[in-house]
Coordinates of C-alpha atoms in Angstrom, one line a residue:
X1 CA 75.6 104.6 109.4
X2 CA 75.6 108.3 108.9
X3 CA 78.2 110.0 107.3
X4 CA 79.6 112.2 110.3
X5 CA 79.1 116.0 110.0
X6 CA 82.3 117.9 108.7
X7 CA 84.2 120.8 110.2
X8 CA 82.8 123.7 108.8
X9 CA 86.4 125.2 108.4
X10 CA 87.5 122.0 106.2
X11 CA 84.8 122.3 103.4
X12 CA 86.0 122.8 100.4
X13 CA 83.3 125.3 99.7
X14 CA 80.8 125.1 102.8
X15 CA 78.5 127.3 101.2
X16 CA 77.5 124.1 98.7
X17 CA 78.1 126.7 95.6
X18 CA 81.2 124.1 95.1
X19 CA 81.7 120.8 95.4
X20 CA 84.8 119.2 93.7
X21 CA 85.6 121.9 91.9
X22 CA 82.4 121.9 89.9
X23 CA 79.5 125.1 90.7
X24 CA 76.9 124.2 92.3
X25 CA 73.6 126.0 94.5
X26 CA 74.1 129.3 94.0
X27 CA 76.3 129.8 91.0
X28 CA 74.6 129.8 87.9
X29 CA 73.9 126.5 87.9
X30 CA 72.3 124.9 84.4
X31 CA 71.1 127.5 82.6
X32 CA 70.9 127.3 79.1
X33 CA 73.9 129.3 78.4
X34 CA 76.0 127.2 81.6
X35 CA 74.7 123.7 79.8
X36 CA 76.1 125.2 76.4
X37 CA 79.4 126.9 77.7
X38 CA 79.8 122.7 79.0
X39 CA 78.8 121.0 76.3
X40 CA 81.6 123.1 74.1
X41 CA 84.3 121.7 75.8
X42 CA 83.5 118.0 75.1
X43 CA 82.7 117.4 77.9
X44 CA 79.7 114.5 78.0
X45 CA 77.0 112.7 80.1
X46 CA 79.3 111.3 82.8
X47 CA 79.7 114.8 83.7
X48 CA 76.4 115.3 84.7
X49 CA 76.1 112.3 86.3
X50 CA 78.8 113.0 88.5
X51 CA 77.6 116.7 89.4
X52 CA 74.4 115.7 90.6
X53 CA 75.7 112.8 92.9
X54 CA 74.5 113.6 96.3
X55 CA 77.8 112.4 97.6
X56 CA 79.8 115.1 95.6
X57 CA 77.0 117.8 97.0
X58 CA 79.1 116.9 100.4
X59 CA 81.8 118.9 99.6
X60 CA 85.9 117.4 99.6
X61 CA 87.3 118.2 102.7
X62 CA 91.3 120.0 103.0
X63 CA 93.8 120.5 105.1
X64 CA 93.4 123.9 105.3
X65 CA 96.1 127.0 104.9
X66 CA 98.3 124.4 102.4
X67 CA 100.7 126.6 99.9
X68 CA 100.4 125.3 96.4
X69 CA 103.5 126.4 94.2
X70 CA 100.9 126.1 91.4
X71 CA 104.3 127.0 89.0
X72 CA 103.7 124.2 86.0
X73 CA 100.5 123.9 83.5
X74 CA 101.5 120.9 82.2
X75 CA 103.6 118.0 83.6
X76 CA 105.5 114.9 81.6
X77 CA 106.0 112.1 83.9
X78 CA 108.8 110.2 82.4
X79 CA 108.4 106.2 83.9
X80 CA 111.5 103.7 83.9
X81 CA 109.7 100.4 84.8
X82 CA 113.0 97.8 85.8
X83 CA 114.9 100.2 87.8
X84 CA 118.1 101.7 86.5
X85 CA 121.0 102.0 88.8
X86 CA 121.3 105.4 90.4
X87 CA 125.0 104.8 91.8
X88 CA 125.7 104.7 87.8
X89 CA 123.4 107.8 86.9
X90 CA 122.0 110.1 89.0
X91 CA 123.7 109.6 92.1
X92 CA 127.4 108.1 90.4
X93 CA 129.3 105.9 92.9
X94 CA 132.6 105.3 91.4
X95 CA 134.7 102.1 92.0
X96 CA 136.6 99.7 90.9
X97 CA 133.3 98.3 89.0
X98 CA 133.3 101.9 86.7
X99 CA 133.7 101.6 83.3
X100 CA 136.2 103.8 82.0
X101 CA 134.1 105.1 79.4
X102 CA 131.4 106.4 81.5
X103 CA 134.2 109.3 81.8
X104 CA 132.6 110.7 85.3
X105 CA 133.0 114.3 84.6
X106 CA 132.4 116.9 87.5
X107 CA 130.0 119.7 86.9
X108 CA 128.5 122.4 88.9
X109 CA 131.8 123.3 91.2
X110 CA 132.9 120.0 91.8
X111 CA 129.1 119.6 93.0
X112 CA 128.2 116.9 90.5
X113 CA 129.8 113.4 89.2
X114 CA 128.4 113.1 86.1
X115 CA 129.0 109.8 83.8
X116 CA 129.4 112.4 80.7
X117 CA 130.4 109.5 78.3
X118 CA 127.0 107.4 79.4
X119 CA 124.9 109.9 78.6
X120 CA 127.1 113.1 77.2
X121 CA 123.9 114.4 75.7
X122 CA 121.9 114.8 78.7
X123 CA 125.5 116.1 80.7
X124 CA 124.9 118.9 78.7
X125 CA 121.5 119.6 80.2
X126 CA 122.0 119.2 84.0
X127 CA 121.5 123.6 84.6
X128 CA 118.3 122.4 83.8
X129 CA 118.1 119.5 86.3
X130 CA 117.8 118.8 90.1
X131 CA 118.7 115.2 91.8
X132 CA 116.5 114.1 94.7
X133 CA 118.6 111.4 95.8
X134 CA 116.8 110.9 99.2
X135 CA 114.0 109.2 98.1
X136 CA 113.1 105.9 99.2
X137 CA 110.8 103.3 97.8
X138 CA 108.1 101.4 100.0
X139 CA 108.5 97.8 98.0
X140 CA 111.2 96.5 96.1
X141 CA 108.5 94.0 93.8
X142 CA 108.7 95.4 90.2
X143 CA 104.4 95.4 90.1
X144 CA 103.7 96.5 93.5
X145 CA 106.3 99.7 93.2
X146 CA 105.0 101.1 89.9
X147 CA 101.6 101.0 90.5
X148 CA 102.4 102.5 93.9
X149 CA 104.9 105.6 92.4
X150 CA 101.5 106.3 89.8
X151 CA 98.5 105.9 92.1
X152 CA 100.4 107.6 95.4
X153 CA 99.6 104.6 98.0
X154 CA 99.8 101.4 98.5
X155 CA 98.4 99.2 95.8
X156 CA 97.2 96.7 98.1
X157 CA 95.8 99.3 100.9
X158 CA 92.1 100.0 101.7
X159 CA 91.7 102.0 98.4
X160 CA 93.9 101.2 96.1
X161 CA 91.9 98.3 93.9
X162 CA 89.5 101.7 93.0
X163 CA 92.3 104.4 93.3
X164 CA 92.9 106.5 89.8
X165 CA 96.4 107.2 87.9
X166 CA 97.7 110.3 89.5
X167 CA 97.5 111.6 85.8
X168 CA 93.8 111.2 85.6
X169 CA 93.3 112.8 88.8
X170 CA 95.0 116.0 86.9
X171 CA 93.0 115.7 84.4
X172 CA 89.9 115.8 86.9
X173 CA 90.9 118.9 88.1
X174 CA 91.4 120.7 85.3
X175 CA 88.2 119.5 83.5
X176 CA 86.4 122.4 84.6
X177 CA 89.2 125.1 83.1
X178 CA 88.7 123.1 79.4
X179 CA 88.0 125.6 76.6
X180 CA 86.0 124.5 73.5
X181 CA 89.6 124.4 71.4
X182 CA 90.2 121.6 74.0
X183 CA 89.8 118.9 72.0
X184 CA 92.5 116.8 73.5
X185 CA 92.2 114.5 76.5
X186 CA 93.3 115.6 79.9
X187 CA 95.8 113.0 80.5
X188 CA 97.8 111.0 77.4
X189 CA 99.9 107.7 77.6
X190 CA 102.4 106.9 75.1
X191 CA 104.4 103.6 74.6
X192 CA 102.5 103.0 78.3
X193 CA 100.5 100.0 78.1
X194 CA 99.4 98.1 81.4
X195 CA 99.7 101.1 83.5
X196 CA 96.8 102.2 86.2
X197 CA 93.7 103.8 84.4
X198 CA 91.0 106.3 86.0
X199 CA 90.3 103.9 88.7
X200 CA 86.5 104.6 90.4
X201 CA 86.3 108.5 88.5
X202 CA 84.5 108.5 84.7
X203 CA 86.4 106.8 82.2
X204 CA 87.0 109.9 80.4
X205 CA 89.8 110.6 82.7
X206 CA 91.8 107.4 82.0
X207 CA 94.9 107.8 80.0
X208 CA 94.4 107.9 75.8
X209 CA 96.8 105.8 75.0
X210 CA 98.8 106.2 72.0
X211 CA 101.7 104.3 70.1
X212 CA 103.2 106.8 68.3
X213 CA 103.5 106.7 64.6
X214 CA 105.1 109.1 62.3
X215 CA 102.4 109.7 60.3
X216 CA 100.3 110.1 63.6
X217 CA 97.1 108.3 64.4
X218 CA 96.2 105.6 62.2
X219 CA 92.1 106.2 62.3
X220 CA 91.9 110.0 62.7
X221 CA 89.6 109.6 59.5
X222 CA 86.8 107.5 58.2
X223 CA 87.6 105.3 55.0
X224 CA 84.2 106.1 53.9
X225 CA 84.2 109.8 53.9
X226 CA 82.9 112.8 56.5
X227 CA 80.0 113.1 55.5
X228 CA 79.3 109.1 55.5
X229 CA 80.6 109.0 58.9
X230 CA 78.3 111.8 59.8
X231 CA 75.2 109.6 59.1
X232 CA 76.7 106.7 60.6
X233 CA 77.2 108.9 64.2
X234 CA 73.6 110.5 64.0
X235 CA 71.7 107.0 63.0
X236 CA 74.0 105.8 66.1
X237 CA 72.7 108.3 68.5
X238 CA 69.2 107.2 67.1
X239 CA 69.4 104.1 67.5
X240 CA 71.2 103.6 71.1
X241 CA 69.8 106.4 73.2
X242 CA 70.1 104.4 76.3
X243 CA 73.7 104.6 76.2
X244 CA 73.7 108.5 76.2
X245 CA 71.2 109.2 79.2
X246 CA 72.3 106.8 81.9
X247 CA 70.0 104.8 82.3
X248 CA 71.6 101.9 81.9
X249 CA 74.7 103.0 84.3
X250 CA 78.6 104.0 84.3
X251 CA 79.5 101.5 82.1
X252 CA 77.6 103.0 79.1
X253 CA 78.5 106.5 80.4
X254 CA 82.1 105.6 79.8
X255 CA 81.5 104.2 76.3
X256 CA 79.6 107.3 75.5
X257 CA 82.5 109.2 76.9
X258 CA 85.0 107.0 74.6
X259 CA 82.9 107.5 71.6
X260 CA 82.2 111.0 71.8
X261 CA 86.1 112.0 73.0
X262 CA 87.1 110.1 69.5
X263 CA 84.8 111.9 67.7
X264 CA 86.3 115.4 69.1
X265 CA 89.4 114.3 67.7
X266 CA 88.0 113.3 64.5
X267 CA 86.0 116.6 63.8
X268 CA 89.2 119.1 65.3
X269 CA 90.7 120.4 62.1
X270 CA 94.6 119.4 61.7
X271 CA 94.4 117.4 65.4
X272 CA 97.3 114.6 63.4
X273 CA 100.2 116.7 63.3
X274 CA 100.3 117.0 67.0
X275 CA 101.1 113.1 66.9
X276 CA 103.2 113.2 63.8
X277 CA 106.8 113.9 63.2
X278 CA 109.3 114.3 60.7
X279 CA 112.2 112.2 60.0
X280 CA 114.6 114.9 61.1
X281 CA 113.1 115.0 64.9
X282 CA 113.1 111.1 64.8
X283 CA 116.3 111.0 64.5
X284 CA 117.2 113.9 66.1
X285 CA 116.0 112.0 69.3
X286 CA 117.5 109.0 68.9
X287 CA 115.7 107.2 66.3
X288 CA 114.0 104.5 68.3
X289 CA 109.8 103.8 70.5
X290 CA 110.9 105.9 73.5
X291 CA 112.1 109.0 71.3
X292 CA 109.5 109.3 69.4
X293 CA 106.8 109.4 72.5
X294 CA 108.8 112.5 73.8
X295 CA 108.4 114.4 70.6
X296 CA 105.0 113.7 70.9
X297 CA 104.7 114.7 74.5
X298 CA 106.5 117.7 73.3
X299 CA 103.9 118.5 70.4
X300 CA 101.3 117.9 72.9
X301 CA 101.8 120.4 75.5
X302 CA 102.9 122.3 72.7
X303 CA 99.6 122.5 70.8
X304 CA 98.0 123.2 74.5
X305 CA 94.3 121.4 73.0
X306 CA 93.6 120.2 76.8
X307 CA 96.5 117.9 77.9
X308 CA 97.6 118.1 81.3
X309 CA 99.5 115.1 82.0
X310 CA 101.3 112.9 79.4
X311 CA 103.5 110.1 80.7
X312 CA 106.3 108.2 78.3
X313 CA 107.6 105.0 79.5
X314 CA 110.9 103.5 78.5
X315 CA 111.2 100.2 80.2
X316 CA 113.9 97.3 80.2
X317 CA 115.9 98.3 83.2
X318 CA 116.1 95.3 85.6
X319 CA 119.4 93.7 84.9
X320 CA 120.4 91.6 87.3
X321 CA 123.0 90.5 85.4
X322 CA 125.3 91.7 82.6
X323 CA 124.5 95.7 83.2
X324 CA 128.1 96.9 82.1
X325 CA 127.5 94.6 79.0
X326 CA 128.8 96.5 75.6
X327 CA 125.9 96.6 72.9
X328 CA 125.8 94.0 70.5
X329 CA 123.4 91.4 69.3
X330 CA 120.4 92.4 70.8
X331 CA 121.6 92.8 74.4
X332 CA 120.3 94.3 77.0
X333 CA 122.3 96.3 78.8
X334 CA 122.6 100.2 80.9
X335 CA 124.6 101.4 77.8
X336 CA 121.8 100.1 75.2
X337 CA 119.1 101.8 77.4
X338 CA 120.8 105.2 77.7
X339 CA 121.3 105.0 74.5
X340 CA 117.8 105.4 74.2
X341 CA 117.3 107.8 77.0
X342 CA 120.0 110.3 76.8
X343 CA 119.0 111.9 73.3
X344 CA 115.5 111.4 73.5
X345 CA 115.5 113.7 77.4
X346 CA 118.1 115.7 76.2
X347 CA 116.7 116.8 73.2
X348 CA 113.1 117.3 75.1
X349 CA 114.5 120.0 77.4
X350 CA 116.3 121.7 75.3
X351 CA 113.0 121.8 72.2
X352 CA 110.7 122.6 75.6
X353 CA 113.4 125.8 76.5
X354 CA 114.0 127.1 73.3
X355 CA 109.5 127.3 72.6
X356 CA 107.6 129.8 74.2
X357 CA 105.1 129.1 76.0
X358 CA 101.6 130.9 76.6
X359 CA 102.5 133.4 78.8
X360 CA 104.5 136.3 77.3
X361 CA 108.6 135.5 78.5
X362 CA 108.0 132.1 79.7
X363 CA 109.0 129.7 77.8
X364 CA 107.7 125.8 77.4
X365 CA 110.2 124.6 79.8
X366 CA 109.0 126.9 82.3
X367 CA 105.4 125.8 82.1
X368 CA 105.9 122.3 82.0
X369 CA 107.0 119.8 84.9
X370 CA 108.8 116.9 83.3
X371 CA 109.5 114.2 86.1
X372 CA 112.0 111.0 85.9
X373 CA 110.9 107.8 88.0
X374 CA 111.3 104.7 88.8
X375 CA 109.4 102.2 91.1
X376 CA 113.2 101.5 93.2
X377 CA 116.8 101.8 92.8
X378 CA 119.9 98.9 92.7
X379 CA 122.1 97.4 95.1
X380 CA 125.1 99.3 95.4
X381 CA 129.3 98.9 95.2
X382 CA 130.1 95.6 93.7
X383 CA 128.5 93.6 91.2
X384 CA 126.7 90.6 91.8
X385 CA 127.8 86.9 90.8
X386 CA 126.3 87.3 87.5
X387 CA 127.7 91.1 87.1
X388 CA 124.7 93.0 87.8
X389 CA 122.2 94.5 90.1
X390 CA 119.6 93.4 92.2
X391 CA 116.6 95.7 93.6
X392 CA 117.0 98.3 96.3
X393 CA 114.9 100.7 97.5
X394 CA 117.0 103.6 97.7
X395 CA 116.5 105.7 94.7
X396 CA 116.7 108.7 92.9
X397 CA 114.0 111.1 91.0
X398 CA 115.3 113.9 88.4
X399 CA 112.8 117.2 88.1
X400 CA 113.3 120.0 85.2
X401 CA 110.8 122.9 84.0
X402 CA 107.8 123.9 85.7
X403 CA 109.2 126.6 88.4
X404 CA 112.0 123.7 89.2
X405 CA 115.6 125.6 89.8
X406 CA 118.3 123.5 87.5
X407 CA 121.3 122.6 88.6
X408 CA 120.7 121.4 92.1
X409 CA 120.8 118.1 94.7
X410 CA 118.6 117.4 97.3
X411 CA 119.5 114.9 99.6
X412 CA 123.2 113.3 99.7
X413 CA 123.9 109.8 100.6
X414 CA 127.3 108.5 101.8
X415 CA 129.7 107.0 100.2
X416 CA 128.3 104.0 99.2
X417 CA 125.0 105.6 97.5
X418 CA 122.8 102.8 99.6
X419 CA 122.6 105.2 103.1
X420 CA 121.4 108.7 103.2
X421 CA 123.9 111.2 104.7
X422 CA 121.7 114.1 104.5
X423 CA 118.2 114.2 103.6
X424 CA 118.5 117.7 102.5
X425 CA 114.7 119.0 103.2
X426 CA 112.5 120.2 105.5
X427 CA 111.0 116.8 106.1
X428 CA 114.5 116.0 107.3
X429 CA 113.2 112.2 106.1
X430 CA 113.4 109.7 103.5
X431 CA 111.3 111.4 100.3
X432 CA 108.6 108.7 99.8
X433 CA 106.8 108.0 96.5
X434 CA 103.5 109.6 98.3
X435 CA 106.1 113.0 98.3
X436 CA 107.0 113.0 95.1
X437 CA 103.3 113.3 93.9
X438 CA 102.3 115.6 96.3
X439 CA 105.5 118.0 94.8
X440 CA 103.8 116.8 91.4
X441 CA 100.2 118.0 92.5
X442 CA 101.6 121.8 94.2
X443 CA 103.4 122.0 91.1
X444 CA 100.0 121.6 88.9
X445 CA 98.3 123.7 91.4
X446 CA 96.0 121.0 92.7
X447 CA 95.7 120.7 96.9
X448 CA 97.2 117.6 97.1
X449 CA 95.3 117.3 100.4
X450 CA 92.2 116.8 99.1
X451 CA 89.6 113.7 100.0
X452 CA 87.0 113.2 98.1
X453 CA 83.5 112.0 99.0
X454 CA 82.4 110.3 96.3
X455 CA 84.0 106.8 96.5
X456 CA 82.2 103.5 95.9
X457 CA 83.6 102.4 99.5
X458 CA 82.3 105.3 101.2
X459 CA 85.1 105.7 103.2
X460 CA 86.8 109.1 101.2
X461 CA 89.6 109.0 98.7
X462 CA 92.7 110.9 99.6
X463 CA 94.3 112.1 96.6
X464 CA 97.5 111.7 99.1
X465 CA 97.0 109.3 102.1
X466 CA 97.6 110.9 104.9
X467 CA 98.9 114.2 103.3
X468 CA 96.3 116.0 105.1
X469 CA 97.8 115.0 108.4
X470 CA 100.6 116.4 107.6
X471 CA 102.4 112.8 107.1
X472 CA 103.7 113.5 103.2
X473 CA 103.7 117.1 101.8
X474 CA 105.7 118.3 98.8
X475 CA 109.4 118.7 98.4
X476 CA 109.6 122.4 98.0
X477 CA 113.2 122.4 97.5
X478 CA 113.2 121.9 94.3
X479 CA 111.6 124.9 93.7

């Protein structure tokens, strides 16, 4: 069947001299110096292949007239798989069930309840901060609600078994901006194992994942030498030219792409300290896994070698049962995981707002969108039977940096924390995950109305469902 014929007004570029953000027809094309102004940014076969699709030669079709805030360069998505309990954080609920050494503290004009002695660190922070405590989540199922928050639809829907991390669709988009110093991938994991990849797009926008390591990554070099390693790669290239060309599909494509991004990293000059750290900044936030991945998310955007999109995860945050539970003997508890948190975010805002950033007067903060989430909230008021939690969908984001104004709440629920009083946005609606990524995309300047043209199903991938109907749009609020 015929793909139908598109609105002239919703083309991308109807001209053809664009399609996906890539030139095409009339721009300059590949000319020698185009094919080497590409080939110095890293970028590899896979790229080529995808240009030359007839499917992206289509165009990807908009909404038309959408306002991108376009405030943020970078963005750290900060992911808390298990669900901590907003009535005890974000949104604090007290009750009879409060600790007494949360010490809810009021901030902000009475504005804010704060549990100061939970996380006193990150207290000190909240001018930099803005609640969105209207959100709701679609599914309270642990798997099916983070893969949904990342990939912005429903994991299960028409598209989701080929839809991409929302972090490699960033690094997509700004694939075509890469400089030669780029040396970095678009979009970096750390401590984030399991989590969605680059779906149907080239494997060179899946997430590099890193554990990190004080003394950085542990084969930057070869045993044998440079100039050993040297002859290895060139007698490689030799000897498997099949895997470089094509011809033998995507799969090769995306090793190529895997062996030649490696090899970028291998040949940049003093690429390790970005993922290293002293023992003074380990401790400094908090000495333990999660910590150190946000001094490395901070180094990252810092060294600004390419990297978009880094997400940390810090998981362990389902507890049913025994979530007041004091620290000891290898429990598992909301203190022992704020104790992680609190200095680790803390200490990332306030190292992102004291560096500058590349613009004269901005600082790092200011260029870079760091994002809490979770896939759902917890039940509300009393404990349960076993002095916990269970899953709820209500739940909370927290937004900093990148053009966000600190020190605000969006949306108010009642008294409870389980209802919404006020949604407190134009949307005058629950904030779905599918909101929170379009926010994300305005944020990074990318139209987060966009469909694409070149899916394997052939039936166009929405970056946003629906977003182009108008159905989800970004939470400008926060702005």
């Amino acid at each position: 069947m015929a793909r139908p014929r598109l609105p002239k007004s919703t083309i991308e570029c109807p001209d053809c001299t664009k399609a996906s953000g890539f030139p095409l027809g009339q721009s300059e094309g590949f000319s020698r110096r185009r094919f080497m102004q590409i080939a110095g940014t890293g970028l590899v076969a896979s790229y080529f292949a995808d240009v030359i699709s007839p499917r992206l030669l289509q165009g990807a079709t908009t909404a038309g007239g959408v306002y991108l805030r376009n405030t943020a360069k970078n963005a750290i998505f900060i992911f808390l798989p298990g669900a901590p309990s907003n009535i005890d954080t974000w949104d604090l609920k007290e009750g009879a069930w409060t600790p007494t050494d949360f010490n809810p503290t009021s901030y902000d004009n009475n504005n804010v309840r704060f549990p100061q002695g939970l996380m006193p660190m990150t207290a000190a922070q909240l001018d930099k901060m803005t609640f969105v405590r209207s959100g709701l989540s679609w599914a309270a199922v642990h798997t099916l609600g983070q893969a949904w928050v990342q990939i912005a639809r429903n994991p299960g829907g028409a598209t989701g078994s080929i839809a991409p991390h929302i972090g490699a669709v960033v690094a997509l988009e700004s694939q075509i901006n890469r400089k030669p110093s780029d040396v970095l991938p678009g979009f970096i994991a750390l401590n984030s194992t399991g989590i969605p990849a680059s779906g149907y797009f080239p494997a060179s926008y899946a997430p590099f994942q890193v554990v990190p390591a004080a003394t950085g990554l542990p084969t930057i070099s070869h045993p044998d030498g440079t100039a050993r390693f040297s002859d290895r790669w060139s007698f490689l290239q030799q000897l498997d030219s099949s895997r470089t060309t094509g011809a033998l599909g995507k799969a090769t494509l995306d090793m190529n792409d895997f062996y030649t991004q490696s090899k970028a990293l291998m040949d940049a000059p003093n690429i390790n300290a970005v993922f290293s750290f002293s023992t003074t900044d380990h401790t400094k936030y908090g000495a333990t896994s999660f910590g150190d991945s946000l001094i490395v998310a901070r180094n990252v955007v810092a060294a600004g070698k390419g990297t978009r999109f880094v997400q940390a995860t810090l998981g362990g945050w389902d507890h049913h049962s025994g979530i007041y539970t004091k620290p000891a003997n290898g429990v598992n508890s909301l203190y022992t995981q704020c104790a992680q948190f609190d200095p680790a975010y803390a200490s990332l805002l306030a190292d992102l707002a004291a560096m500058p950033g590349s613009v004269s007067g901005k600082t790092l903060l200011d260029e870079t969108l760091v994002v809490v989430v979770a896939e759902f909230g917890r039940t509300v008021g009393v404990l349960n039977n076993q002095a916990g939690r269970d899953h709820n969908l209500r739940m909370t984001t927290v937004w900093a940096g990148g053009g966000i104004r600190g020190g605000n709440v969006i949306g108010k629920t009642d008294v409870t924390g389980g209802s919404v009083a006020d949604f407190g946005w134009s949307g005058n609606r629950d904030i779905r995950p599918e909101d929170v990524v379009s926010t994300i995309y305005s944020a990074l300047g990318i139209d987060y109305t966009t469909m694409r043209h070149d899916d394997p199903l052939n039936r166009g991938f929405e970056y946003v469902p629906f977003a182009k109907d108008g159905t989800y749009k970004p939470v400008d609020e926060v702005f």
